[in-house]
CSV table of C-alpha atoms in Angstrom, one decimal:
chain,number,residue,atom,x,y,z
A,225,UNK,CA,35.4,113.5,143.8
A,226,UNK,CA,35.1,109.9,142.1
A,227,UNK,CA,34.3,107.0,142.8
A,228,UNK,CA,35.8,103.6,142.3
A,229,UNK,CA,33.2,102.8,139.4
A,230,UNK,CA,34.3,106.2,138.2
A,231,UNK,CA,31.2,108.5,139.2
A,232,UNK,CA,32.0,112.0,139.4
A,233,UNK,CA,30.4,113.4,142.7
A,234,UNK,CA,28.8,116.9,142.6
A,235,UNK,CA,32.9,118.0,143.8
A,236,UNK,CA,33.9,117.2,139.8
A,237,UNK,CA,31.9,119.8,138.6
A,238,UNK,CA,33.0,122.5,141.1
A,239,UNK,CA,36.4,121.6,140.9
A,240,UNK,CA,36.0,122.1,137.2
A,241,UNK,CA,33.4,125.8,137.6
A,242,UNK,CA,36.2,126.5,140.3
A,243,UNK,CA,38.9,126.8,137.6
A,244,UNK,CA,37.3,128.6,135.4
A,245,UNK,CA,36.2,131.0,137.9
A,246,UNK,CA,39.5,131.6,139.2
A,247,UNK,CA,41.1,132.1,135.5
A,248,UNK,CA,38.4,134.3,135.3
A,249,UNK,CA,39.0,136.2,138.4
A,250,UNK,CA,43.0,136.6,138.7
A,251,UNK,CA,45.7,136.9,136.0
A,252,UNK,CA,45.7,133.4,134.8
A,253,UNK,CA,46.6,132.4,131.9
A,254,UNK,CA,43.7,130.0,130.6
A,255,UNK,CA,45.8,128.6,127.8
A,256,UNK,CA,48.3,127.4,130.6
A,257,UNK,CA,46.4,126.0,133.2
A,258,UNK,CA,47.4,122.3,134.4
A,259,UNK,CA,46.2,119.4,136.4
A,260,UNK,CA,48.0,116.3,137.9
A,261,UNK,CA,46.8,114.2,140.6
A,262,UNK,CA,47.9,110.5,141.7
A,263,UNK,CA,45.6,107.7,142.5
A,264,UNK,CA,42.2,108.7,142.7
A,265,UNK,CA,43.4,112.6,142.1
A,266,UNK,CA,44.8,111.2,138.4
A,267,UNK,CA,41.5,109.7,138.3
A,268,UNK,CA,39.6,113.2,138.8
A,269,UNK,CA,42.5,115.0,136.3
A,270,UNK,CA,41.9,112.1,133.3
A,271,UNK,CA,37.9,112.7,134.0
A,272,UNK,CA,38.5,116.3,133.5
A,273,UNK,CA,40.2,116.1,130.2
A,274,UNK,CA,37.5,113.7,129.2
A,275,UNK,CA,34.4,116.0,130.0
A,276,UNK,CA,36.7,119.4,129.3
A,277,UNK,CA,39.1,118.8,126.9
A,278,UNK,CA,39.7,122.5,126.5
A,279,UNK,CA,40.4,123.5,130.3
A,280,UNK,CA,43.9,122.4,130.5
A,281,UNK,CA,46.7,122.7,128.5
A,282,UNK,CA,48.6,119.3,129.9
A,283,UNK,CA,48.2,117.0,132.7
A,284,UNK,CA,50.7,115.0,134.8
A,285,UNK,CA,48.9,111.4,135.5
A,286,UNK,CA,50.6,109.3,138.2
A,287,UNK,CA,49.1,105.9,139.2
A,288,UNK,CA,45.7,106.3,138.1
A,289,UNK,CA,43.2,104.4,135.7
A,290,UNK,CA,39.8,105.4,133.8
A,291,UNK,CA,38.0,103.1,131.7
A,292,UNK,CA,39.4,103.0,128.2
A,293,UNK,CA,36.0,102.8,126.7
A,294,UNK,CA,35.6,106.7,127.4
A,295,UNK,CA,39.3,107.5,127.0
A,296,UNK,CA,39.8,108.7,123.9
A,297,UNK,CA,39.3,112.5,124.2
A,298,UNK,CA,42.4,111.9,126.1
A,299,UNK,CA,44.1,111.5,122.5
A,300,UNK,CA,44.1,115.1,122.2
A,301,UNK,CA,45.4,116.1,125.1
A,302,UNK,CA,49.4,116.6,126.2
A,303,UNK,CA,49.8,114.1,128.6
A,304,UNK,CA,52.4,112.7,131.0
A,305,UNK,CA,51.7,109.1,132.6
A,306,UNK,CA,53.8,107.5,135.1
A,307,UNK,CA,52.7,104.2,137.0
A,308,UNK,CA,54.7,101.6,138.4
A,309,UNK,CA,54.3,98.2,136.5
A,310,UNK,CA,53.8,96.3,139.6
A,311,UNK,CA,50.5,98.0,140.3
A,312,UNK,CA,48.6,95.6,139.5
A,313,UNK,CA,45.3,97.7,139.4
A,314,UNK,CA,46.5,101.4,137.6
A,315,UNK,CA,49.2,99.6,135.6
A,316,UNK,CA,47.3,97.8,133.3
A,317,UNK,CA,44.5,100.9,133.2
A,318,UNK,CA,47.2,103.5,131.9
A,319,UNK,CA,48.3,100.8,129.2
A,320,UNK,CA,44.7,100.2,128.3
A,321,UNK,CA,44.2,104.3,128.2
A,322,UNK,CA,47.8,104.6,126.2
A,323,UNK,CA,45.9,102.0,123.7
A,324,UNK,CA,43.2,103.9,123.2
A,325,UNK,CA,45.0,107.2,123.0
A,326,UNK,CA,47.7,105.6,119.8
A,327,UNK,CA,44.0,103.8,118.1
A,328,UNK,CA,43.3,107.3,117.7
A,329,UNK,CA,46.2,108.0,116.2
A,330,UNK,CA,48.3,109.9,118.5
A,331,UNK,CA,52.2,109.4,118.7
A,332,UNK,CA,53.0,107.9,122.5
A,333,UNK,CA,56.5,107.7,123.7
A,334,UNK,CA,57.1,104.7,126.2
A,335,UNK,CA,59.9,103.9,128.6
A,336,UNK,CA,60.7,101.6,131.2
A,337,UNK,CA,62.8,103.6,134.3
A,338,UNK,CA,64.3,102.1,137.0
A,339,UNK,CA,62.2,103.8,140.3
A,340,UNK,CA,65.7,104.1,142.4
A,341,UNK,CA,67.3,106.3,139.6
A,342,UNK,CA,69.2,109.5,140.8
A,343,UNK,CA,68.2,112.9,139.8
A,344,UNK,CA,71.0,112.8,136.8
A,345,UNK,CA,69.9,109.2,135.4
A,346,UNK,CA,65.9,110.9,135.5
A,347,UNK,CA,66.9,114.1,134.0
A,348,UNK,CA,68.8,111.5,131.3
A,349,UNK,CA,65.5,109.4,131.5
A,350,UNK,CA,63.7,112.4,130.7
A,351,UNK,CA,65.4,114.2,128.4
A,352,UNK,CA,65.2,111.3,126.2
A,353,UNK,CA,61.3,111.2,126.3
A,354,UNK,CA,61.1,114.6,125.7
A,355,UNK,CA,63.4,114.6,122.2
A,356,UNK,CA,60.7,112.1,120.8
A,357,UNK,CA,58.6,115.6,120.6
A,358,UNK,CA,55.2,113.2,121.0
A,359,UNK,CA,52.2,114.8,122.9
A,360,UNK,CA,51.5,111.7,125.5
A,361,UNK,CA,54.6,110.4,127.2
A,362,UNK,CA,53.7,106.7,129.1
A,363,UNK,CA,56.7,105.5,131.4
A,364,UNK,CA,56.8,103.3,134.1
A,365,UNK,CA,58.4,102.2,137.5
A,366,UNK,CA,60.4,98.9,136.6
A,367,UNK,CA,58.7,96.2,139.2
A,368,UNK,CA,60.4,96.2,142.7
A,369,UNK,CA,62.0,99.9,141.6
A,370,UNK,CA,60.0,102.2,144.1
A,371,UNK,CA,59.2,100.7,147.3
A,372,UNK,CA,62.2,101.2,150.0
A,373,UNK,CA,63.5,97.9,151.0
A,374,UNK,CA,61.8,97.2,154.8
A,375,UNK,CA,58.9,99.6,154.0
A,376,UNK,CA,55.3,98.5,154.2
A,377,UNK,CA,54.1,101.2,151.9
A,378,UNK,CA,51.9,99.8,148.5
A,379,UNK,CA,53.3,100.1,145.1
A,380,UNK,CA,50.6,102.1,144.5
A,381,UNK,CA,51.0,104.5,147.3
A,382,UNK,CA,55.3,104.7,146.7
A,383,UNK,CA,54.8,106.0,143.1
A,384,UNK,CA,54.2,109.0,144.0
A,385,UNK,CA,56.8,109.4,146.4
A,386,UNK,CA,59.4,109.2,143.5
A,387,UNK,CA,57.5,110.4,140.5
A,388,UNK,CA,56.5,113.8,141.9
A,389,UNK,CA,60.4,114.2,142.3
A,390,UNK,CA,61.6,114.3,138.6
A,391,UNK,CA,62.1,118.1,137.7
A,392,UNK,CA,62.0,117.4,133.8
A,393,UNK,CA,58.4,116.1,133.9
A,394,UNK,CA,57.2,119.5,135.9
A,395,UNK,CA,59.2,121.4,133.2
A,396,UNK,CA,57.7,119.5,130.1
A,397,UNK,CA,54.4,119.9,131.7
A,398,UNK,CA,54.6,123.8,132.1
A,399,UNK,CA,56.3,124.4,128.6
A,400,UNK,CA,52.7,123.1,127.1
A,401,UNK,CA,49.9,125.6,125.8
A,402,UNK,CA,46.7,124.9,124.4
């Protein structure tokens, strides 16, 4: 869908025309449609919001980067980021991004969370983001927090294992509306 230098293949605008035609289609509500992806998946939900900020109401952004140069569109959207900050390549992208998005003025919570948290500590973790009542929330993995002791698997690649796990982000994300 896109490439590393962040070129949308032909599948972006599909993806995008698929959407809409499926709204269109079925009962959907098209003020409450939502994206999330990790990795290069966050990469083609952020490059959505960028060409069509008026598809989805929120998106859920784990481990991914776009340049910040074209990121802030992004500073109207309801956004959740999560990246771990020993990835040392989407790291640094979503806190350029998170940049971009407060330059323009929009309110960003941050947090630093602890990747081997239990469901009650992230539900605390959580709830606390939430009651800042901002429209982008930015947290991150504390470094060494997410990859199981023994295990091979990248940083990069473990994020996802944990983040899609945390209930309160899925329920923040489908309380938004456009």
């Amino acid at each position: 869908m896109i490439d590393d230098n962040y070129e949308p293949s032909t599948l972006f605008e599909a993806t995008a025309n698929l959407v809409r035609s499926v709204t269109q289609e079925y009962s959907i509500d098209p003020d409450r449609l939502y994206t999330t992806g990790q990795s290069m998946g966050a990469m083609m939900s952020l490059g959505l919001n960028i060409r069509y900020p008026d598809l989805f109401a929120a998106a859920f952004i784990v481990a991914g980067q776009w340049p910040e140069t074209q990121a802030a569109p992004l500073a109207q959207r309801k956004l959740w980021i999560l990246v771990s900050a020993d990835d040392t390549k989407a790291y640094p992208g979503e806190q350029a991004i998170t940049e971009v998005i407060r330059d323009q003025g929009t309110q960003v919570s941050t947090a630093l969370w602890d990747g081997r948290s239990t469901d009650a500590e992230f539900a605390a973790d959580v709830r606390s983001m939430k009651a800042q009542r901002t429209p982008v929330n930015f947290a991150a993995f504390e470094t060494g927090t997410v990859v199981p002791s023994g295990s091979t698997t990248s940083v990069h690649m473990a994020t996802w294992q944990v983040a899609y796990t945390i209930p309160g982000i899925r329920d923040w994300i489908m309380r938004q509306s456009r």
